[in-house]
Short mmCIF file of C-alpha atoms in Angstrom, two decimals:
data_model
loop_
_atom_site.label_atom_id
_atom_site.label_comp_id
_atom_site.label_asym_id
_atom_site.label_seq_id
_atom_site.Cartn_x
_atom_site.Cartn_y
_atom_site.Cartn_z
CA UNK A 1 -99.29 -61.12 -21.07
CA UNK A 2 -102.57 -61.28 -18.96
CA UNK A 3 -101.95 -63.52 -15.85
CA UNK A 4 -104.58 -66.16 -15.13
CA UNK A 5 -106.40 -66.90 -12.23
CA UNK A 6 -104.73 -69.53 -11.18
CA UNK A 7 -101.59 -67.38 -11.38
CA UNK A 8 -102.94 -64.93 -9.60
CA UNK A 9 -104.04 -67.48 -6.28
CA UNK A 10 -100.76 -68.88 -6.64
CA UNK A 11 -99.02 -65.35 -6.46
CA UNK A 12 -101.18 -64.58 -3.34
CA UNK A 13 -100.74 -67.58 -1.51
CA UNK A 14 -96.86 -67.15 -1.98
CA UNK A 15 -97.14 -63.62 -0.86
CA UNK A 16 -99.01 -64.54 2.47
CA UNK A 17 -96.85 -67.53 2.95
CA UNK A 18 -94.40 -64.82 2.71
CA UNK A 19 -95.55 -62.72 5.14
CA UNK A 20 -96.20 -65.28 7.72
CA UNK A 21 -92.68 -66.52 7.85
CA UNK A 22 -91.32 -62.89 7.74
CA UNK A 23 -93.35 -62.48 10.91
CA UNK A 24 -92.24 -65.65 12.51
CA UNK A 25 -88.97 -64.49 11.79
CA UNK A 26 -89.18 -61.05 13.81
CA UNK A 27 -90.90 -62.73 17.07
CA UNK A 28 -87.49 -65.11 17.10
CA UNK A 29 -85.59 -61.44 16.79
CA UNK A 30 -87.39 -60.34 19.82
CA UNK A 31 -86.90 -63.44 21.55
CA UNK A 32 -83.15 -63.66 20.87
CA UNK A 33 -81.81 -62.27 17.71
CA UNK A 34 -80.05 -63.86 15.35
CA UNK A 35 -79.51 -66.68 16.96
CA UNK A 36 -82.74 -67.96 17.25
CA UNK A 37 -83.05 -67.66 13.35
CA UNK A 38 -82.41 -70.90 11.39
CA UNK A 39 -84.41 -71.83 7.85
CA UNK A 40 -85.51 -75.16 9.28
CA UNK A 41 -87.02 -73.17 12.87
CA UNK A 42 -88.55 -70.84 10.92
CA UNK A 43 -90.46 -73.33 8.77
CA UNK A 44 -91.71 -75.01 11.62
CA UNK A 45 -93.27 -72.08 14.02
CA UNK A 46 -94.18 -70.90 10.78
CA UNK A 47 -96.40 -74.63 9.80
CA UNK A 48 -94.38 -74.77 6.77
CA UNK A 49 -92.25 -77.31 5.38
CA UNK A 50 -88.15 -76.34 4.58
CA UNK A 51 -89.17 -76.63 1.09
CA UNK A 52 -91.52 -74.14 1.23
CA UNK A 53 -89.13 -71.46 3.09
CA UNK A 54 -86.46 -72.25 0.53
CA UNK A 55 -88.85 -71.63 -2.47
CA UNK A 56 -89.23 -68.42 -0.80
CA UNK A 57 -86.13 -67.60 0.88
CA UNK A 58 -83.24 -69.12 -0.93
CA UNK A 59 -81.01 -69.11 2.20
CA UNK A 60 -80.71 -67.00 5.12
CA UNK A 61 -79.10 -63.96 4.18
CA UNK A 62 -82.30 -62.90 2.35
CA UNK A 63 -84.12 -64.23 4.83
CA UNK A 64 -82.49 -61.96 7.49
CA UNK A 65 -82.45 -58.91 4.79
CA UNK A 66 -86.42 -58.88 4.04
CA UNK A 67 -86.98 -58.93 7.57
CA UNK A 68 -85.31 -55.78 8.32
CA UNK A 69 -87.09 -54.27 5.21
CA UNK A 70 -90.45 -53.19 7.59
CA UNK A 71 -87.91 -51.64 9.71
CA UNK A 72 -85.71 -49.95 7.61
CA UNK A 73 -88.90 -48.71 5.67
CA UNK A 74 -90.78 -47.24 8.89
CA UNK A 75 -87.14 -45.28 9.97
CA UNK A 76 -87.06 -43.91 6.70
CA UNK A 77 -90.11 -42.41 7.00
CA UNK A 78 -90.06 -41.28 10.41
CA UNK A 79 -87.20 -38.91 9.33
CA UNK A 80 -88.45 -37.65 6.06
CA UNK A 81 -91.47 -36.69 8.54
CA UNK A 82 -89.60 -34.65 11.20
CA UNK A 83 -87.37 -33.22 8.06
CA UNK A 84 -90.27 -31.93 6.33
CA UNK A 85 -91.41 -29.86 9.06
CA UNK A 86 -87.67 -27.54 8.38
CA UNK A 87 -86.99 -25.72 4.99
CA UNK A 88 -83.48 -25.21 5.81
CA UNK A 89 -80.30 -27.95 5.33
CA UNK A 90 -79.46 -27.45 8.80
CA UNK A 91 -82.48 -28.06 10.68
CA UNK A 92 -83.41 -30.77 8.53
CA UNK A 93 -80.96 -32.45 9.24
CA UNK A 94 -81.02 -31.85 13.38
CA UNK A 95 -84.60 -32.78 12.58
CA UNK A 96 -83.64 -35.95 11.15
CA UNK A 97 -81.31 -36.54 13.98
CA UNK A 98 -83.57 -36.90 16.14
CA UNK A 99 -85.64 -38.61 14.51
CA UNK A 100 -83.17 -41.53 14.00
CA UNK A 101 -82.36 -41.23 17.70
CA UNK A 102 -85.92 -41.37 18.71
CA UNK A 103 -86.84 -44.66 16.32
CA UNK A 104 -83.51 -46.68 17.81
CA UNK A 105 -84.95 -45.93 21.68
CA UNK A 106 -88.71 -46.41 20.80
CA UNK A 107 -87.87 -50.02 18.79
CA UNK A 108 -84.46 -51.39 20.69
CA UNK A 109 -84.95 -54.82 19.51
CA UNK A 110 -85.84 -54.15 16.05
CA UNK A 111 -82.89 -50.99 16.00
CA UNK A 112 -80.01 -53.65 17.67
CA UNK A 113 -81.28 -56.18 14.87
CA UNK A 114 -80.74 -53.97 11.88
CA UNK A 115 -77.85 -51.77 12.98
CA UNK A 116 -75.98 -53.71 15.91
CA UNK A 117 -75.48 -57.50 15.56
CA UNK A 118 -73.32 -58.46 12.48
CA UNK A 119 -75.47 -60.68 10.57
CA UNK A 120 -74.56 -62.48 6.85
CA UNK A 121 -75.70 -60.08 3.47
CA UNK A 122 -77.91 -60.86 0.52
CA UNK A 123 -77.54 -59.22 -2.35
CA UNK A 124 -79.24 -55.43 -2.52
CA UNK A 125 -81.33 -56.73 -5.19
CA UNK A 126 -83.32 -59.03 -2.79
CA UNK A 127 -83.96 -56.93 -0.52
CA UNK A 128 -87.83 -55.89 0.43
CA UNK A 129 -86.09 -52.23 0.55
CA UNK A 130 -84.96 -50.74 -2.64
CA UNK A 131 -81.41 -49.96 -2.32
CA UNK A 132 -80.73 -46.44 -2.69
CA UNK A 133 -84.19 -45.22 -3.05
CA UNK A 134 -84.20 -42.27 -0.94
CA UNK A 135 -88.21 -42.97 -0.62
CA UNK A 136 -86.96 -45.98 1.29
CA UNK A 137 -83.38 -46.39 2.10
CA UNK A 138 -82.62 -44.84 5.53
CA UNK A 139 -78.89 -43.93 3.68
CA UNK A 140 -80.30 -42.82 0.49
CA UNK A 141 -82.93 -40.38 2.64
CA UNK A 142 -80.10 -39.38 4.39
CA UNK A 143 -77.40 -38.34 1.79
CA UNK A 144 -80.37 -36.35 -0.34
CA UNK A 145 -80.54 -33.85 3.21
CA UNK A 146 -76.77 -33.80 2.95
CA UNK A 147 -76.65 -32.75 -0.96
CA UNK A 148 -79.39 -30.57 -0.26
CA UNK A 149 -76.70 -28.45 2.19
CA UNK A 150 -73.86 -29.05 -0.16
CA UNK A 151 -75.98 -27.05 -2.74
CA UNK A 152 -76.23 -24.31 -0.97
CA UNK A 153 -72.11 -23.80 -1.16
CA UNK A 154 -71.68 -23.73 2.66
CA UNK A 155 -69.88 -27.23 1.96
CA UNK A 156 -68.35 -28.97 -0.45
CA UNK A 157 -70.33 -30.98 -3.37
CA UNK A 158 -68.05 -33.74 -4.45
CA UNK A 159 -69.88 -36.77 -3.67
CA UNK A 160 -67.19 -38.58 -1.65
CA UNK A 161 -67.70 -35.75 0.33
CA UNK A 162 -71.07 -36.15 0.68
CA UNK A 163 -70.67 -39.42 1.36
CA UNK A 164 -68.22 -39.23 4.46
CA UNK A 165 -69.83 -36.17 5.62
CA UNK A 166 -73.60 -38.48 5.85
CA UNK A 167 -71.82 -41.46 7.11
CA UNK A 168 -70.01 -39.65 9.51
CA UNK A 169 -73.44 -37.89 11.34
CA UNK A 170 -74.59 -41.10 10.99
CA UNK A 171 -72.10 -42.52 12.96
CA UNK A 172 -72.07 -40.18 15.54
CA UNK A 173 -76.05 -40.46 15.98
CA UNK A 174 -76.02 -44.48 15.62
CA UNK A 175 -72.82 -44.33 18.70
CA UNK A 176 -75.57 -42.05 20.80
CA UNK A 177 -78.32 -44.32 20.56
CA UNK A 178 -76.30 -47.72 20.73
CA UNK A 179 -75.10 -46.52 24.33
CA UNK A 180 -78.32 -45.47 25.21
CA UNK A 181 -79.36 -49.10 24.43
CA UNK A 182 -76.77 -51.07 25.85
CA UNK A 183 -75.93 -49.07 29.29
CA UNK A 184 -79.21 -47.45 29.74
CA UNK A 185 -79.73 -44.73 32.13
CA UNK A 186 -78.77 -46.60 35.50
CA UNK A 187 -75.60 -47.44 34.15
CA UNK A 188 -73.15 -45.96 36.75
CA UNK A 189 -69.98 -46.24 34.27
CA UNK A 190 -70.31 -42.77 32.98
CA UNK A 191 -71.81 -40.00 35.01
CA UNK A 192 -75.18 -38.78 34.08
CA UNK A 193 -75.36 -36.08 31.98
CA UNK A 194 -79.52 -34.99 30.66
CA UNK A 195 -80.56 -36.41 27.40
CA UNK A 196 -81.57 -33.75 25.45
CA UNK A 197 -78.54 -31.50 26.46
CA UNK A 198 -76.26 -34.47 25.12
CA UNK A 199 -77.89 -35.05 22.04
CA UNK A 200 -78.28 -31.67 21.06
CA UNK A 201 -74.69 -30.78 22.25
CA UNK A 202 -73.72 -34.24 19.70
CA UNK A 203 -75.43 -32.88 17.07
CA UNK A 204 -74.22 -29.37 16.98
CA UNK A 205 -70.34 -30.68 17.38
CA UNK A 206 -70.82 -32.86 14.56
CA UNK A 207 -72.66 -30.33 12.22
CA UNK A 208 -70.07 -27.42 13.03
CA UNK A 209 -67.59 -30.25 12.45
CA UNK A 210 -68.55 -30.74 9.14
CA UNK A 211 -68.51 -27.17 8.23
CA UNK A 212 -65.35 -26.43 9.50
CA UNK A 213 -63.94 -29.45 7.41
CA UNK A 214 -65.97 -29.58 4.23
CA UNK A 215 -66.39 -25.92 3.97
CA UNK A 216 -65.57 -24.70 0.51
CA UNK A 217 -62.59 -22.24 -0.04
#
């Protein structure tokens, strides 16, 4: 059925409304994280009523989760980018390595927002990302490099499989860039050792991990 005008303004004015909270919302996670976030906050930087953030956002777990969508949605593509440049599994996924690594140091706030404060969960189905789109899922894009490998036979295709062997790169590339964040490079605690030695040495441990583990026999 053909939407009216009327329908239409309304659907625009809802969107921008939309928008405008979603960007209040990310200035109070630069400011102080999550807890700086409240509905009734929001609403007023934002010159709305509560009303009109609850139409919108029905509580703050969706709040929170379309928030991190822009996020989520610009690291997704920043390592389908530096994949696409490799045709084989391997380098891809050094490729996207990196690439994760480079987002978390170039955005800390947003990266410690999304992927190091626990924060409450809306449903997937809310969410401004589409859950398990590789197209925009960081995870998805991820596991799709990791099948891509486990097709070739080097290691094993069982999706479990593919599923520990994605979350556990992805663990050891999040634990990189989380220290990099938190202790920073002045940080006497450790001693120094250069960057791109460590993160290449990280990734190539983890990778011949996998292969030694997951390889099929």
């Amino acid at each position: 059925m053909t939407q009216s005008v009327k329908e239409l303004r309304k659907q625009r004015e809802a969107e921008q409304r939309r928008k405008s909270i979603i960007k209040v919302v990310r200035k109070l996670i630069k400011k102080g994280g999550l807890g700086e976030i409240s509905l009734r906050k929001v609403a007023e930087l934002a010159g709305y009523s509560t009303t009109v953030v609850y139409s919108l956002f029905e509580d703050k777990a969706m709040l929170i989760s379309q928030a991190m969508g822009e996020d989520l949605l610009e690291l997704t593509n920043a390592m389908r980018r530096a994949s696409e440049a490799h045709s084989k599994p391997l380098d891809r996924l050094r490729a996207m390595g990196r690439a994760y690594v480079d987002f978390g140091l170039k955005h800390p706030d947003e990266y410690a927002f999304v992927f190091m404060q626990k924060r409450p969960h809306a449903a997937n189905e809310v969410a401004q990302v589409q859950h398990g789109d590789p197209a925009e899922d960081p995870y998805a894009f991820s596991r799709t490099l990791f099948a891509q490998w486990a097709a070739t036979g080097e290691v094993s295709s069982v999706d479990t499989d593919v599923d520990l062997m994605t979350q556990i790169y992805w663990e050891g590339i999040h634990g990189f860039t989380a220290r990099q964040l938190v202790m920073g490079p002045d940080d006497p605690w450790f001693p120094e050792v250069p960057n791109e030695r460590h993160l290449s040495t990280l990734i190539e441990v983890l990778l011949t991990g996998l292969v030694r583990h997951f390889a099929v026999r």
